[in-house]
GROMACS .gro file of N, CA and C in nm:
model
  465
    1UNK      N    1   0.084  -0.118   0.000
    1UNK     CA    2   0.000   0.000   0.000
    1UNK      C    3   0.088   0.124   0.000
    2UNK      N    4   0.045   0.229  -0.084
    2UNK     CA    5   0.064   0.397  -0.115
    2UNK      C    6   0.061   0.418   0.006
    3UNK      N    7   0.170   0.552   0.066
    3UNK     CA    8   0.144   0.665   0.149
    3UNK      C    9   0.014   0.715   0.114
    4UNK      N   10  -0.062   0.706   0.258
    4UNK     CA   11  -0.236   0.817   0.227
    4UNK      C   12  -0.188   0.885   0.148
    5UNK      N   13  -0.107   0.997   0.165
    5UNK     CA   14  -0.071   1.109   0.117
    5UNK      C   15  -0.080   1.141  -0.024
    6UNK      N   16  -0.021   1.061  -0.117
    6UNK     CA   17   0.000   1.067  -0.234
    6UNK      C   18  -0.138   0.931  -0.292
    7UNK      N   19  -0.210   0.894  -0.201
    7UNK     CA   20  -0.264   0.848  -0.335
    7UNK      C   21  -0.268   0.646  -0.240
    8UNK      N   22  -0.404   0.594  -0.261
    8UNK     CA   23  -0.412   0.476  -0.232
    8UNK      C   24  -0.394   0.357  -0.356
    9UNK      N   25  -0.248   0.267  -0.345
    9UNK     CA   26  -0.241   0.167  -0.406
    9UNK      C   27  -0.227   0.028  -0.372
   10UNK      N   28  -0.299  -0.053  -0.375
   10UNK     CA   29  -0.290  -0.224  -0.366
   10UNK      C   30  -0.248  -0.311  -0.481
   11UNK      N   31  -0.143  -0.366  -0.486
   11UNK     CA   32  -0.132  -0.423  -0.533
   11UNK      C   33  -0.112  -0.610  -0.603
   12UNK      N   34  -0.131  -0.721  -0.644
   12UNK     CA   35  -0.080  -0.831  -0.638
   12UNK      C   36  -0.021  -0.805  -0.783
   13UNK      N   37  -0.052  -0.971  -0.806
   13UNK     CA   38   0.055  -0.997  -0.935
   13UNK      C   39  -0.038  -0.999  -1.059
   14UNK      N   40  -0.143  -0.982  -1.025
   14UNK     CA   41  -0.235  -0.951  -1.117
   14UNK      C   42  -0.319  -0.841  -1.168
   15UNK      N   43  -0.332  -0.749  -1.069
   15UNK     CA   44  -0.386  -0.611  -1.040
   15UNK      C   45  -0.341  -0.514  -0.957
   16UNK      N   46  -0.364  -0.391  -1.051
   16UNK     CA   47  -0.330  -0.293  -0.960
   16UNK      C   48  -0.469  -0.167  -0.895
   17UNK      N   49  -0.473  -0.156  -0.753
   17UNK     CA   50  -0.623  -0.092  -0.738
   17UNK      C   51  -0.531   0.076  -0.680
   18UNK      N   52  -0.598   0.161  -0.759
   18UNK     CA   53  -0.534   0.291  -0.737
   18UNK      C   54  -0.634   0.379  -0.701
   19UNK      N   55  -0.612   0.499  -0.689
   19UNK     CA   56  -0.675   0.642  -0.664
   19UNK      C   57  -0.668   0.666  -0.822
   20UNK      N   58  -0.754   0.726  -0.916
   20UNK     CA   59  -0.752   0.776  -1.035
   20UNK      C   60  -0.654   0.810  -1.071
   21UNK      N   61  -0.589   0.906  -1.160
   21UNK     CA   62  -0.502   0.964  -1.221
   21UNK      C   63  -0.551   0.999  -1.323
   22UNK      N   64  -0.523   1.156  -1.426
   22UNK     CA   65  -0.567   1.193  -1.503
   22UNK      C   66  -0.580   1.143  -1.621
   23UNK      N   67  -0.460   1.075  -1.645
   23UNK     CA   68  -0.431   0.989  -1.746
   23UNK      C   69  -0.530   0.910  -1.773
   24UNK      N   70  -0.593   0.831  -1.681
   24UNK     CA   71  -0.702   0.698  -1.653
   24UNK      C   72  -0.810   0.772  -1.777
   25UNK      N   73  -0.860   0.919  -1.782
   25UNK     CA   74  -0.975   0.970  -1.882
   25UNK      C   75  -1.000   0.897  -1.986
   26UNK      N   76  -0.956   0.831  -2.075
   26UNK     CA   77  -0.984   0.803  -2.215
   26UNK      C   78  -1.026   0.665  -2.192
   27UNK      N   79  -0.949   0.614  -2.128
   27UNK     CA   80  -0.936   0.463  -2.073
   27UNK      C   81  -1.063   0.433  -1.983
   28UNK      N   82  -1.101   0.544  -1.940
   28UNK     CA   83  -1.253   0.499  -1.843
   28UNK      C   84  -1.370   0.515  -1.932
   29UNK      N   85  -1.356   0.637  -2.028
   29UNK     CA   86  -1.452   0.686  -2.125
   29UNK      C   87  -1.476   0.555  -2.198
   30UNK      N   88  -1.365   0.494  -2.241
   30UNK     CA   89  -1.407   0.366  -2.318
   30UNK      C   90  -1.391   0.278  -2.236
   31UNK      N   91  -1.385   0.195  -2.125
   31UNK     CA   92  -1.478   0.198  -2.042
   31UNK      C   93  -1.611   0.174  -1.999
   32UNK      N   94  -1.660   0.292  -2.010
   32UNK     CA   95  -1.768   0.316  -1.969
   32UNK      C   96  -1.833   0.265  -2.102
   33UNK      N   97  -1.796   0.249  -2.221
   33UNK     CA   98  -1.862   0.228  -2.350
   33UNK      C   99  -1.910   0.096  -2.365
   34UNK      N  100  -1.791   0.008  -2.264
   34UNK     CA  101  -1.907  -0.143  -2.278
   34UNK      C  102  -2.040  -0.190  -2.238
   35UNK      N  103  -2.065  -0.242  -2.353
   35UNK     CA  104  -2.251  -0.257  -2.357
   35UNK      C  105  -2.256  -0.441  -2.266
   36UNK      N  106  -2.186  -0.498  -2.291
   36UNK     CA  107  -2.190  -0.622  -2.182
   36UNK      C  108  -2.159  -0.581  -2.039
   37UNK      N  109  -2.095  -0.466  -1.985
   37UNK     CA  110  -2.087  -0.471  -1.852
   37UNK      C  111  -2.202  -0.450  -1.766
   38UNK      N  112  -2.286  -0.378  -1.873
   38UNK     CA  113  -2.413  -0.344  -1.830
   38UNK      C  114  -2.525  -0.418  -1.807
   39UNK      N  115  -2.467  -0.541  -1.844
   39UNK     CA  116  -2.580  -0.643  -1.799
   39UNK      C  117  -2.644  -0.642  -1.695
   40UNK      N  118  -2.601  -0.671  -1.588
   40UNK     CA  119  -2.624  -0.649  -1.450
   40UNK      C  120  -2.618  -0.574  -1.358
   41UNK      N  121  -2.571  -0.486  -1.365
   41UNK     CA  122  -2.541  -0.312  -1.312
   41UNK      C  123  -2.675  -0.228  -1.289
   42UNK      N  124  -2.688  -0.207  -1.155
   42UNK     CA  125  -2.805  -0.097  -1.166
   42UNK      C  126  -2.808  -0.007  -1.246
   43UNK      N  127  -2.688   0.045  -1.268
   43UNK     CA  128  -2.680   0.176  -1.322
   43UNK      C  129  -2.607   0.203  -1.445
   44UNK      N  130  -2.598   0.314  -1.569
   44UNK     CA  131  -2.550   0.288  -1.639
   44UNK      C  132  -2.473   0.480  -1.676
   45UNK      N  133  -2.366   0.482  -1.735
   45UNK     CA  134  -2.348   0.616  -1.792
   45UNK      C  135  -2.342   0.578  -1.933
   46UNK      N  136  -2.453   0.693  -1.899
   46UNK     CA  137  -2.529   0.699  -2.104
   46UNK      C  138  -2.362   0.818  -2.202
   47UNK      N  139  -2.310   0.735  -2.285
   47UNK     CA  140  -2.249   0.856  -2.340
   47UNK      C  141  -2.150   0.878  -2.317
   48UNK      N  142  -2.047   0.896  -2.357
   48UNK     CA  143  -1.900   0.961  -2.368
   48UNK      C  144  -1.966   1.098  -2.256
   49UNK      N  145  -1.994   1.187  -2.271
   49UNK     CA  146  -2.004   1.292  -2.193
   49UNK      C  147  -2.051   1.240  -2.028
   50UNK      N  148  -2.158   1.189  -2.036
   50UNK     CA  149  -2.165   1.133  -1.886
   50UNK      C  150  -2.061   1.075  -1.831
   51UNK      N  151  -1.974   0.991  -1.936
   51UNK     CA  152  -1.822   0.921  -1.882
   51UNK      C  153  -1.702   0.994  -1.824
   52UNK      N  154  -1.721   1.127  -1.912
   52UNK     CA  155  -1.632   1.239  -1.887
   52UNK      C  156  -1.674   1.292  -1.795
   53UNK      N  157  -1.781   1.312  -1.749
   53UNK     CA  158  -1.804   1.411  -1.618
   53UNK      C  159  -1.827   1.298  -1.478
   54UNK      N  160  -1.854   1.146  -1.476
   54UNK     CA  161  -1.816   1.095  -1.373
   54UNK      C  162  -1.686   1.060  -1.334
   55UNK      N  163  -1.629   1.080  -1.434
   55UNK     CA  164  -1.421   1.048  -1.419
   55UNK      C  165  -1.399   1.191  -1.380
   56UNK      N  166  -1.439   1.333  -1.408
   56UNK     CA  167  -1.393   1.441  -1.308
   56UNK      C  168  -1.450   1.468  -1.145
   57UNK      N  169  -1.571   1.392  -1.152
   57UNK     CA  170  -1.583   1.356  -1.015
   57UNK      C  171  -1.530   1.273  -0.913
   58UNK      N  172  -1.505   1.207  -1.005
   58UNK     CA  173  -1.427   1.018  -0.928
   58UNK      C  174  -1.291   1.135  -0.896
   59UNK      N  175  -1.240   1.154  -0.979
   59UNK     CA  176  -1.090   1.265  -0.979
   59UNK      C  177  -1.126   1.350  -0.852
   60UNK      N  178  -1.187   1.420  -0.891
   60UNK     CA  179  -1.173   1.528  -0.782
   60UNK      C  180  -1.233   1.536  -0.638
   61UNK      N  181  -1.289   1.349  -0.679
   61UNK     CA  182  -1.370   1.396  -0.539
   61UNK      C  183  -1.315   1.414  -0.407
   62UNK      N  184  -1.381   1.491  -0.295
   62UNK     CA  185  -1.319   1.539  -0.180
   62UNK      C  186  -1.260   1.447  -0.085
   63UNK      N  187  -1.358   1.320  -0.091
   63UNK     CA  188  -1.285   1.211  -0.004
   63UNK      C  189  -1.135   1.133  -0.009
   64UNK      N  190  -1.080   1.215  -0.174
   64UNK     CA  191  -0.906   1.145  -0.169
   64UNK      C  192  -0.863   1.216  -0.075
   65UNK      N  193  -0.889   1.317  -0.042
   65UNK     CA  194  -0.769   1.381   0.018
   65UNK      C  195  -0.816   1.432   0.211
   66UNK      N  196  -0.907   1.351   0.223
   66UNK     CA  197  -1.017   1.356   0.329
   66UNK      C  198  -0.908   1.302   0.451
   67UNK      N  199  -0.842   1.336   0.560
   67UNK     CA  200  -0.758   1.262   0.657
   67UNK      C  201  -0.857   1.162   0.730
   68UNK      N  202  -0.962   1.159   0.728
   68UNK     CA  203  -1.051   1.057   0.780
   68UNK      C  204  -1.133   0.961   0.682
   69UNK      N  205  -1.069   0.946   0.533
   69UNK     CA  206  -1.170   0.918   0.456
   69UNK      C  207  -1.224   0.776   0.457
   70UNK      N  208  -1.339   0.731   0.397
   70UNK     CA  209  -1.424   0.700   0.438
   70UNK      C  210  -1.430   0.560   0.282
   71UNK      N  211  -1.419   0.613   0.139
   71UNK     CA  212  -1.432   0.646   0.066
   71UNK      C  213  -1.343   0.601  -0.018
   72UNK      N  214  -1.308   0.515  -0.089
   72UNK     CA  215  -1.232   0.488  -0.210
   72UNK      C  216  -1.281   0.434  -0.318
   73UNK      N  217  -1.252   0.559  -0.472
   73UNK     CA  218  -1.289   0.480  -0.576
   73UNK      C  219  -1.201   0.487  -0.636
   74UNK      N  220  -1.160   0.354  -0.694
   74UNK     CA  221  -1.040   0.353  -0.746
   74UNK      C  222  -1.041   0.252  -0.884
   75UNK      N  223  -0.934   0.297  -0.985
   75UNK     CA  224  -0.882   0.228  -1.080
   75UNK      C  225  -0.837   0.106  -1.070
   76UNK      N  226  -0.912  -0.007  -1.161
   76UNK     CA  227  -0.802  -0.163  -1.159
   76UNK      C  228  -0.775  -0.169  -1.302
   77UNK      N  229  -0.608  -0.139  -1.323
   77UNK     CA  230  -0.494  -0.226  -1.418
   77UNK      C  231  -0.430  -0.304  -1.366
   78UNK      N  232  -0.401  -0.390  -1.512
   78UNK     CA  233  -0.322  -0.488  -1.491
   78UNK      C  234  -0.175  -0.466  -1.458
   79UNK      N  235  -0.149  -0.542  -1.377
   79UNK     CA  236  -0.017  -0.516  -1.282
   79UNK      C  237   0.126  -0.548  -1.401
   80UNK      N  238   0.120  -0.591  -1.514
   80UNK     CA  239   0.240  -0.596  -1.633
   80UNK      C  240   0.232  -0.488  -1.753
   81UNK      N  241   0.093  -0.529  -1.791
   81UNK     CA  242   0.074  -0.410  -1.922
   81UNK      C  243   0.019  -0.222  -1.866
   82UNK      N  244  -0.054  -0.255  -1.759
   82UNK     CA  245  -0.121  -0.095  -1.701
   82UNK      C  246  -0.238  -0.104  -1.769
   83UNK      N  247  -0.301  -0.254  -1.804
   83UNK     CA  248  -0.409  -0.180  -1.888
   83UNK      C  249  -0.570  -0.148  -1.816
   84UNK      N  250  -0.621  -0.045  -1.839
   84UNK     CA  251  -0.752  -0.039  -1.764
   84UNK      C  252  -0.838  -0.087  -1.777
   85UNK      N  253  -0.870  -0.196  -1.663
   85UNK     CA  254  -0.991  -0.303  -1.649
   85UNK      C  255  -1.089  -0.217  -1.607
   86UNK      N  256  -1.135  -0.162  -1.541
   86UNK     CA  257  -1.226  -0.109  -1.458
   86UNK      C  258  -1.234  -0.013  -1.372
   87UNK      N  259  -1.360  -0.044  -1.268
   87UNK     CA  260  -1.346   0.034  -1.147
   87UNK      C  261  -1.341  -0.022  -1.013
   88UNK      N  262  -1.339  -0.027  -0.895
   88UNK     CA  263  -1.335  -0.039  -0.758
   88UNK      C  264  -1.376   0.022  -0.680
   89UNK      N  265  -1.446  -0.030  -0.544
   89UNK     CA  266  -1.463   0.080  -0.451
   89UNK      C  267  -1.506   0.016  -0.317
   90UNK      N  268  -1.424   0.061  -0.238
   90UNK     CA  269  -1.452   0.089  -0.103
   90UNK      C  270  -1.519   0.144  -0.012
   91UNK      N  271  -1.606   0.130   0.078
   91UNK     CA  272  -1.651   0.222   0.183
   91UNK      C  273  -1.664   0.196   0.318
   92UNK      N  274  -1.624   0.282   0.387
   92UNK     CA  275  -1.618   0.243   0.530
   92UNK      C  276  -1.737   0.272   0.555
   93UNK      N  277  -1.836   0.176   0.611
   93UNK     CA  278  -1.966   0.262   0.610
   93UNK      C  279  -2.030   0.325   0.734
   94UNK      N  280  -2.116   0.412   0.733
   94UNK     CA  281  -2.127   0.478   0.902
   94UNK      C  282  -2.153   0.366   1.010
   95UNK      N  283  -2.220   0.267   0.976
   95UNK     CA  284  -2.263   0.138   1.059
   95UNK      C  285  -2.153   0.046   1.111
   96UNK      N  286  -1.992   0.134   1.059
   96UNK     CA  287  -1.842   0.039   1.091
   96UNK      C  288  -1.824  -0.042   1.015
   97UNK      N  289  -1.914  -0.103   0.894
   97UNK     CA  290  -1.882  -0.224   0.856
   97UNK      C  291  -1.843  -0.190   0.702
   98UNK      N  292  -1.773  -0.279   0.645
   98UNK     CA  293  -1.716  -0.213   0.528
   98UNK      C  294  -1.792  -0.265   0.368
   99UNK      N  295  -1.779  -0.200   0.280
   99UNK     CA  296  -1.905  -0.243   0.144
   99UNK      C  297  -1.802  -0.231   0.050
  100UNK      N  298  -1.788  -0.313  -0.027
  100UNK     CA  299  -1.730  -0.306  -0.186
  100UNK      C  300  -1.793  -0.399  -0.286
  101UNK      N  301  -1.722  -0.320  -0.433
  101UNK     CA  302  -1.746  -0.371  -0.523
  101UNK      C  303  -1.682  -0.327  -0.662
  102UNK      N  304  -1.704  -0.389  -0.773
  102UNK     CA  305  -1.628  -0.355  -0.908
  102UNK      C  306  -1.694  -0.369  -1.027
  103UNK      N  307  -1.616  -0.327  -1.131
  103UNK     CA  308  -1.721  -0.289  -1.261
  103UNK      C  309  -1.552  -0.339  -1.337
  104UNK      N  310  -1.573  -0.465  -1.417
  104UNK     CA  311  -1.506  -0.460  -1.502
  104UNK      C  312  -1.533  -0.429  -1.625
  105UNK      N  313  -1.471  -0.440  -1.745
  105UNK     CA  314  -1.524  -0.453  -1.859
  105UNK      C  315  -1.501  -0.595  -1.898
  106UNK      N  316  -1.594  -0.647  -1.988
  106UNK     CA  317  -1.598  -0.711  -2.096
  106UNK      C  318  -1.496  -0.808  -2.115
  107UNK      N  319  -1.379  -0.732  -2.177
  107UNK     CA  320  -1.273  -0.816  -2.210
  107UNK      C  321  -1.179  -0.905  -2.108
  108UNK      N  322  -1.186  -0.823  -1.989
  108UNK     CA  323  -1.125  -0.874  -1.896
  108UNK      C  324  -1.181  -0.949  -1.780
  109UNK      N  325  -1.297  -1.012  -1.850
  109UNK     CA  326  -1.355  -1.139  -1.755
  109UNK      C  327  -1.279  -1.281  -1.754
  110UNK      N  328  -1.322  -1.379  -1.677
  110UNK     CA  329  -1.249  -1.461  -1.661
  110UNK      C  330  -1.086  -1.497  -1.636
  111UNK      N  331  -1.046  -1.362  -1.633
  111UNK     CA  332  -0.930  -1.360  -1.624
  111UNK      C  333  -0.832  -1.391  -1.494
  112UNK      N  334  -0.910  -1.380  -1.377
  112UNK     CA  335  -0.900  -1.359  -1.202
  112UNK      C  336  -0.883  -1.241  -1.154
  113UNK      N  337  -0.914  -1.133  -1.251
  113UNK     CA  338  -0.905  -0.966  -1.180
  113UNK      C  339  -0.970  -0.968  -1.112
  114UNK      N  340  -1.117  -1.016  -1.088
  114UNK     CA  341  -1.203  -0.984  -1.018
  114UNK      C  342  -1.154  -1.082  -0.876
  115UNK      N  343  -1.113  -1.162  -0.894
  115UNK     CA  344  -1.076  -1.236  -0.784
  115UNK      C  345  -0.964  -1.145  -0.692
  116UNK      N  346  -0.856  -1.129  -0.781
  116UNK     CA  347  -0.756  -1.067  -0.733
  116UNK      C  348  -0.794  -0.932  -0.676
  117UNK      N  349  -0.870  -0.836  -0.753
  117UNK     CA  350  -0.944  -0.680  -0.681
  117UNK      C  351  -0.999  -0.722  -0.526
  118UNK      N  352  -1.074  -0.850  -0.550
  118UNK     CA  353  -1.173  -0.891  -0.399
  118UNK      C  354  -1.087  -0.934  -0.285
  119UNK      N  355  -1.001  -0.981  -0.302
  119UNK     CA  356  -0.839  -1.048  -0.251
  119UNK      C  357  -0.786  -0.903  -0.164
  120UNK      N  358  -0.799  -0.800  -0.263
  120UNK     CA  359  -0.658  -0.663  -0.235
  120UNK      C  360  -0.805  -0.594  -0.149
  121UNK      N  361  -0.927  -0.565  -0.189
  121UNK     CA  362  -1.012  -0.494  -0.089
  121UNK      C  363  -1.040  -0.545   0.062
  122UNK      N  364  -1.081  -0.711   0.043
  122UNK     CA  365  -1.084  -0.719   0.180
  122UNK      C  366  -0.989  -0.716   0.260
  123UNK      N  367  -0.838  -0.759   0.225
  123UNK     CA  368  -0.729  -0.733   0.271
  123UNK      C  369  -0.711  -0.557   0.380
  124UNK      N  370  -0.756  -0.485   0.258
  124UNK     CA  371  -0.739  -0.340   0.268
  124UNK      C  372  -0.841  -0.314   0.410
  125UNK      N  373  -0.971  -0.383   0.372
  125UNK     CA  374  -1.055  -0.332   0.463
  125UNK      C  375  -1.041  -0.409   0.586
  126UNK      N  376  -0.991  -0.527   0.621
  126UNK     CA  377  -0.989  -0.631   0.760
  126UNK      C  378  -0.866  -0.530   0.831
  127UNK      N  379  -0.728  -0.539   0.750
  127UNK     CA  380  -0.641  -0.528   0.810
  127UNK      C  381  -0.568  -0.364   0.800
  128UNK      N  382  -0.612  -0.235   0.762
  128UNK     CA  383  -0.591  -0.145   0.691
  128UNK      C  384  -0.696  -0.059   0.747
  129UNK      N  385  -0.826  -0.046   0.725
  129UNK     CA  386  -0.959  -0.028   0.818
  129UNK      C  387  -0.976  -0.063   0.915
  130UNK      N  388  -0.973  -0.206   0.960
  130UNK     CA  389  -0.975  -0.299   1.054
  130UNK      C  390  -1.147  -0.301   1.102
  131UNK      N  391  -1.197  -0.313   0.947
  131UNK     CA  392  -1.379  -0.309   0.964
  131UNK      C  393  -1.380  -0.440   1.013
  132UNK      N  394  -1.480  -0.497   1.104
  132UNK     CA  395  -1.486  -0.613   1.157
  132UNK      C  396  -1.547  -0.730   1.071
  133UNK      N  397  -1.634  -0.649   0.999
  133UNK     CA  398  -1.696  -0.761   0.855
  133UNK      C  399  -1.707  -0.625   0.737
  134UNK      N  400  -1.739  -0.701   0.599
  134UNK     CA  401  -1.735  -0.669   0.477
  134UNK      C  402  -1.840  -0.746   0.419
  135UNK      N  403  -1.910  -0.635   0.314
  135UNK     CA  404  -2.027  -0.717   0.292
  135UNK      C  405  -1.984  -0.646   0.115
  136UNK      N  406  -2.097  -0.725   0.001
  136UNK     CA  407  -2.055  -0.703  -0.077
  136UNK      C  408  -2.218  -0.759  -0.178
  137UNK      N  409  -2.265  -0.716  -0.262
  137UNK     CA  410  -2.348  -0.764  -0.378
  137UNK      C  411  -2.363  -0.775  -0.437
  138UNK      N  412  -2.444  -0.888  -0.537
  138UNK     CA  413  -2.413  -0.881  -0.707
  138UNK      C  414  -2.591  -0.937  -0.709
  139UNK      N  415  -2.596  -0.907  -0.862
  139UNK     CA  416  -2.722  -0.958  -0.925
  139UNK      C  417  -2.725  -1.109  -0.870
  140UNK      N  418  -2.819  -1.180  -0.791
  140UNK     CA  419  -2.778  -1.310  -0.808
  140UNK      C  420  -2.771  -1.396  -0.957
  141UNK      N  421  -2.799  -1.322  -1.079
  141UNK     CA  422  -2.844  -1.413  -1.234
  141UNK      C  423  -2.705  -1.395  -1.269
  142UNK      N  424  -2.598  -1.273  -1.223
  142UNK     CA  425  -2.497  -1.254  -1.224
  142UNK      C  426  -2.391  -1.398  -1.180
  143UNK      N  427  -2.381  -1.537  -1.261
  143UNK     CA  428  -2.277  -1.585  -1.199
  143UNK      C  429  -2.187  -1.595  -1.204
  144UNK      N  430  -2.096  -1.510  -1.264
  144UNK     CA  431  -1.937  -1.492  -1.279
  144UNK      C  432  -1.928  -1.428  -1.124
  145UNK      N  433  -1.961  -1.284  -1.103
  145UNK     CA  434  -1.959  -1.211  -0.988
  145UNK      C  435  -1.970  -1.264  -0.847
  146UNK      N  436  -2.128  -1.366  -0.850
  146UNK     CA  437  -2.157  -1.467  -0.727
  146UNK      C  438  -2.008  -1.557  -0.755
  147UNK      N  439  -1.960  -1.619  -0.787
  147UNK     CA  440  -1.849  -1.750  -0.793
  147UNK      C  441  -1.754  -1.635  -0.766
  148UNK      N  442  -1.735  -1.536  -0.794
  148UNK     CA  443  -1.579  -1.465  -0.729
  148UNK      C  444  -1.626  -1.424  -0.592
  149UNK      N  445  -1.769  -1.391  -0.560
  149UNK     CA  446  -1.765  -1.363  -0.379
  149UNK      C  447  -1.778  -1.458  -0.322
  150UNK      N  448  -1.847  -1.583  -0.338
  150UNK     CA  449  -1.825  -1.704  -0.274
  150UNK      C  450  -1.677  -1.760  -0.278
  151UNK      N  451  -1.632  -1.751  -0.400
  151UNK     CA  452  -1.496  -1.815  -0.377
  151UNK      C  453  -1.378  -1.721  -0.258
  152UNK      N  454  -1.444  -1.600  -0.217
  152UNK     CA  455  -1.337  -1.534  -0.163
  152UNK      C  456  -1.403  -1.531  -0.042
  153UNK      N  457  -1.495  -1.603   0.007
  153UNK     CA  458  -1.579  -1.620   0.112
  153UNK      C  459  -1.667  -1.533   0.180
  154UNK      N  460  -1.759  -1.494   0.076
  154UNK     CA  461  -1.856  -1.409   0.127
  154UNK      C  462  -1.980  -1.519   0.077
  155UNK      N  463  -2.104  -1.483   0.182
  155UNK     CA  464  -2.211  -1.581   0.112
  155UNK      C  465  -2.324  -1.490   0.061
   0.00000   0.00000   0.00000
């Protein structure tokens, strides 16, 4: 793990989970353009422009630089090439207990990112947070997503 200071990074040998960087823009915009990620996702950003204005929020939002933060959304590349899989996120939640989850794209299913991201968050949040449990959700029709939280032992 990153100094708070500069920026939260986890890493294994498969992924890297970061704080944004400006650079990340183009790479999230397309991104955000896959029509399979959206399968199961409550939510969706319609548009290159909606993509662009939730990546200056994700960027700027107040909680990076928060000394108590609460709050991490962060970038997953691959830990050899840098290439951008997705998103991540953390929350410490007011109830103490900690919530995550991720948005890959498309191409980079089956690969064990998602395993490896779920690996580096609860890590982050047991021993780093020191939240006492972690909870986490997916579509249940979703079974790629269910088989990576069961396999990492969530039920």
């Amino acid at each position: 793990m990153s100094d708070p200071a500069h920026g939260l990074e986890l890493r294994d040998d498969l992924v890297v989970l970061r704080d944004f960087v400006p650079e990340d823009r183009a790479a999230f915009i397309d991104w955000a353009a896959d029509e399979p990620m959206y399968t199961y996702m409550p939510w969706r950003l319609d548009g290159p422009d909606a993509a662009a204005a939730e990546f200056e929020r994700l960027l700027r939002h107040p909680e990076r630089t928060n000394p108590t933060r609460r709050h991490w959304y962060l970038a997953v590349t691959t830990t050899t090439e840098g290439h951008f899989c997705g998103t991540a996120g953390f929350d410490h939640r007011r109830d103490g207990l900690g919530e995550f989850g991720w948005y890959l794209s498309s191409p980079h299913w089956g690969r064990g990112y998602a395993t490896a991201a779920t690996t580096l968050v609860l890590g982050f949040g047991f021993e780093v947070v020191r939240v006492p449990a972690i909870v986490a959700t997916c579509d249940p029709d979703n079974t790629g997503s269910r088989r990576v939280l069961e396999k990492s032992g969530l039920r």
